[in-house]
Coordinates of C-alpha atoms and ligand atoms in Angstrom, one line a residue:
M1 CA -2.8 -0.1 22.6
Y2 CA -2.8 3.6 21.6
S3 CA 0.3 3.1 23.2
V4 CA 1.0 0.1 21.0
L5 CA 0.3 2.2 18.4
A6 CA 2.1 5.2 18.7
N7 CA 5.0 4.0 19.4
L8 CA 5.5 1.9 15.6
D9 CA 6.7 3.8 12.9
L10 CA 5.6 4.0 9.5
E11 CA 7.7 1.2 8.7
H12 CA 7.0 -1.1 11.1
I13 CA 2.5 -0.6 10.2
A14 CA 4.0 -1.4 6.6
K15 CA 5.2 -4.9 7.6
I16 CA 1.7 -5.5 9.7
I17 CA 0.2 -4.9 6.7
W18 CA 2.0 -7.0 4.3
A19 CA 1.9 -9.9 7.1
I20 CA -2.3 -10.2 7.3
Y21 CA -2.3 -10.1 3.7
M22 CA -0.1 -12.8 3.5
V23 CA -2.4 -14.6 6.4
L24 CA -5.0 -13.7 3.9
W25 CA -4.2 -14.3 0.8
A26 CA -3.4 -18.0 1.9
A27 CA -6.8 -18.4 3.4
I28 CA -8.7 -17.2 0.1
R29 CA -6.4 -20.5 -1.9
F30 CA -6.4 -22.5 1.1
R31 CA -10.9 -24.6 0.2
P32 CA -9.8 -24.1 -3.8
N33 CA -6.8 -25.9 -3.1
K34 CA -7.7 -28.2 -0.4
K35 CA -11.0 -28.9 -3.4
S36 CA -8.7 -29.1 -6.3
R37 CA -6.6 -31.9 -4.8
K38 CA -9.5 -34.3 -4.9
T39 CA -10.1 -33.4 -8.8
G40 CA -8.3 -35.3 -11.0
I41 CA -5.3 -33.8 -13.8
S42 CA -6.2 -35.3 -17.0
F43 CA -3.1 -33.6 -18.9
T44 CA 0.2 -31.5 -17.6
N45 CA 2.5 -29.1 -18.4
R46 CA 5.0 -29.1 -15.6
S47 CA 7.7 -28.5 -18.0
P48 CA 11.5 -27.6 -15.7
I49 CA 10.8 -24.2 -16.8
E50 CA 7.4 -23.7 -15.0
R51 CA 9.2 -25.2 -12.2
F52 CA 11.9 -22.9 -12.4
S53 CA 9.0 -20.2 -12.9
M54 CA 7.4 -20.5 -10.3
A55 CA 10.0 -21.2 -8.0
I56 CA 11.5 -17.3 -8.8
S57 CA 8.1 -16.2 -8.6
F58 CA 7.9 -17.3 -4.8
T59 CA 10.8 -16.3 -3.9
G60 CA 10.2 -13.2 -5.3
L61 CA 6.6 -12.5 -3.5
G62 CA 7.5 -13.9 -0.6
I63 CA 10.6 -15.4 0.4
I64 CA 12.7 -12.1 0.0
P65 CA 10.3 -9.5 1.1
A66 CA 9.3 -12.1 4.9
I67 CA 13.3 -12.4 4.7
W68 CA 13.0 -7.7 5.1
V69 CA 10.4 -8.5 7.5
F70 CA 11.7 -10.8 10.0
T71 CA 15.6 -10.6 9.6
N72 CA 18.3 -7.4 8.9
L73 CA 19.7 -9.3 6.6
L74 CA 18.4 -6.3 3.8
D75 CA 18.5 -3.7 6.2
K76 CA 20.7 -2.2 4.0
F77 CA 19.0 -2.3 1.0
D78 CA 16.6 0.1 2.8
R79 CA 14.4 3.2 1.4
P80 CA 12.6 6.2 2.9
T81 CA 8.1 5.7 3.2
N82 CA 5.7 8.3 3.7
F83 CA 2.4 7.5 4.5
L84 CA 0.5 8.6 0.9
M85 CA 3.2 5.7 -0.5
V86 CA 1.8 2.8 2.3
L87 CA -1.7 3.5 1.9
I88 CA -1.4 3.1 -1.6
G89 CA 0.2 -0.1 -1.5
T90 CA -2.2 -1.5 1.1
L91 CA -5.0 0.1 -1.3
T92 CA -3.5 -1.5 -4.4
A93 CA -3.3 -4.9 -1.9
I94 CA -6.8 -4.8 -0.7
A95 CA -8.0 -4.3 -4.0
A96 CA -5.5 -8.1 -5.6
L97 CA -7.3 -10.4 -2.8
I98 CA -10.8 -9.0 -4.0
L99 CA -10.3 -9.7 -7.4
F100 CA -7.8 -13.2 -6.3
R101 CA -11.3 -13.9 -4.4
K102 CA -13.3 -13.4 -7.8
T103 CA -11.2 -15.1 -9.9
H104 CA -11.4 -18.4 -7.9
K105 CA -15.1 -18.2 -6.9
A106 CA -15.0 -18.4 -11.0
L107 CA -12.9 -20.6 -11.9
G108 CA -13.6 -23.5 -8.8
K109 CA -12.4 -26.4 -9.7
M110 CA -10.9 -25.5 -12.6
W111 CA -8.1 -23.9 -10.9
S112 CA -4.7 -24.8 -10.3
H113 CA -1.7 -24.2 -9.4
S114 CA 0.7 -24.8 -12.7
L115 CA -0.5 -25.5 -16.3
D116 CA -2.8 -28.0 -15.9
L117 CA -5.8 -29.6 -17.8
R118 CA -8.6 -31.0 -14.6
D119 CA -10.6 -34.3 -16.0
D120 CA -14.0 -32.8 -17.9
H121 CA -12.6 -29.6 -18.1
K122 CA -14.4 -26.7 -18.7
L123 CA -13.8 -22.9 -20.6
V124 CA -14.8 -20.4 -17.8
S125 CA -15.7 -17.4 -19.6
E126 CA -18.1 -15.5 -16.9
G127 CA -17.7 -13.9 -13.9
V128 CA -14.0 -11.9 -13.9
Y129 CA -13.3 -13.9 -17.3
K130 CA -15.8 -11.9 -19.2
Y131 CA -13.3 -8.7 -18.6
V132 CA -10.1 -10.1 -19.1
R133 CA -8.3 -14.5 -19.7
H134 CA -5.6 -13.9 -16.7
P135 CA -7.9 -11.9 -13.9
M136 CA -5.6 -14.5 -11.5
Y137 CA -3.2 -12.8 -12.8
S138 CA -4.1 -9.5 -13.1
A139 CA -4.3 -10.1 -9.5
F140 CA -0.6 -11.3 -8.9
W141 CA 0.0 -7.8 -11.4
L142 CA -1.7 -5.8 -8.7
W143 CA 0.0 -7.6 -6.0
A144 CA 3.8 -7.3 -7.7
L145 CA 2.8 -3.5 -7.9
A146 CA 1.7 -3.2 -4.4
L147 CA 4.7 -4.2 -2.9
P148 CA 7.3 -1.4 -3.8
F149 CA 5.0 1.1 -2.4
L150 CA 4.1 -1.0 1.1
L151 CA 7.3 -2.3 1.6
S152 CA 10.2 0.1 2.1
N153 CA 13.3 -1.9 0.8
W154 CA 15.0 -1.9 -2.5
I155 CA 15.6 -5.6 -2.7
A156 CA 12.3 -6.4 -0.4
G157 CA 10.3 -4.1 -3.1
F158 CA 10.8 -5.3 -6.4
A159 CA 11.7 -8.9 -5.7
G160 CA 7.5 -9.8 -7.0
I161 CA 8.0 -8.0 -10.6
I162 CA 11.3 -9.5 -11.5
G163 CA 9.7 -12.7 -10.0
F164 CA 5.8 -12.9 -11.3
G165 CA 7.5 -11.1 -14.4
T166 CA 9.5 -13.8 -15.1
L167 CA 6.3 -16.4 -14.4
F168 CA 3.7 -14.4 -16.3
F169 CA 5.8 -14.1 -19.4
L170 CA 7.4 -17.9 -19.9
R171 CA 4.0 -19.3 -18.5
V172 CA 1.4 -17.0 -20.9
G173 CA 2.1 -18.2 -24.1
E174 CA 2.1 -21.8 -22.8
E175 CA -1.0 -21.8 -20.8
E176 CA -2.9 -20.1 -24.0
K177 CA -1.1 -22.9 -26.4
M178 CA -2.5 -25.8 -24.1
M179 CA -6.3 -23.6 -23.6
E180 CA -6.0 -23.7 -27.6
Q181 CA -5.5 -27.1 -27.9
Q182 CA -7.8 -28.3 -25.7
F183 CA -10.2 -25.8 -26.3
G184 CA -9.7 -25.1 -30.1
E185 CA -12.5 -23.0 -31.9
E186 CA -14.2 -22.1 -28.4
Y187 CA -10.5 -20.5 -27.1
R188 CA -9.7 -18.1 -30.1
E189 CA -13.5 -16.6 -30.4
Y190 CA -12.1 -16.2 -26.3
C191 CA -9.4 -14.9 -27.1
N192 CA -10.9 -12.1 -29.8
R193 CA -13.1 -11.3 -27.2
T194 CA -11.0 -10.5 -24.2
K195 CA -8.0 -9.2 -23.0
R196 CA -5.3 -11.3 -20.9
I197 CA -4.7 -8.9 -18.1
I198 CA -5.9 -5.2 -18.8
P199 CA -9.2 -4.5 -19.9
N200 CA -8.9 -3.4 -23.5
I201 CA -5.7 -2.7 -23.9
Y202 CA -3.5 -5.9 -22.9
Ligands
SAH1 N1 -4.8 -17.9 -16.3 C1 -5.6 -17.9 -15.6 C2 -5.7 -18.8 -14.4 C3 -5.0 -19.3 -13.7 S1 -5.3 -20.8 -12.9 C4 -6.2 -16.5 -15.1 O1 -4.7 -15.8 -14.8 O2 -7.0 -15.8 -14.1 C5 -4.1 -21.9 -14.5 C6 -4.8 -23.0 -14.8 O3 -6.1 -22.4 -15.1 C7 -4.4 -23.5 -16.1 O4 -3.5 -24.6 -16.0 C8 -5.7 -23.3 -16.7 O5 -6.1 -24.8 -17.0 C9 -7.1 -23.2 -16.1 N2 -7.4 -21.6 -16.6 C10 -7.1 -20.6 -17.3 N3 -7.9 -20.4 -17.6 C11 -8.8 -20.6 -18.1 C12 -10.7 -20.4 -18.6 N4 -10.8 -19.5 -19.5 N5 -11.4 -21.7 -18.6 C13 -10.6 -22.5 -17.4 N6 -9.8 -22.8 -17.3 C14 -8.5 -22.0 -17.2

């Protein structure tokens, strides 16, 4: 075991950390995804822009890093790495996972991967939703920001920021409009108490 580890360079260790991370992220999402399918949708706002931005986000956060990890197609964009970069990337990724889990716990069956309102939708403003109104997007931002530290490749490292950034900025205003239409004054008050993704800042 030790000799196997000793032969791995930092780039390979980071690739393994990335793969474990993807499995854990999927594991956290597995049950909410299964449960949410059983809860009906009363309103949906899956416009072509929303579908396009979900595809861009998935490509940037998942597909492009996977291409770098599993093939050599992007190798000419490799950059050097060091222990500190991989450590910062790993710690940021762990923070993203913890926050991601907490958001699913708080949101329960109100969660959906797109802009939907569930049957009997309730406004969640407790748990991590007390501090910001889009903590799941904060977790995705942490994931996107972890990648340039963790993945020593210019394309794979930055694709997540571009991909998720596109989804976030195209979606967040639409989501807030939808929530305001549904919850009116209750949502406006909630917005007055909270920032979007960074407590007290933004
Ligand atoms: N933007 C939130 C939730 C992402 S999941 C976050 O980042 O944590 C997207 C779905 O969650 C949306 O379709 C919306 O119906 C629902 N949603 C968003 N904020 C909510 C809240 N405070 N309470 C209940 N549902 C919410």
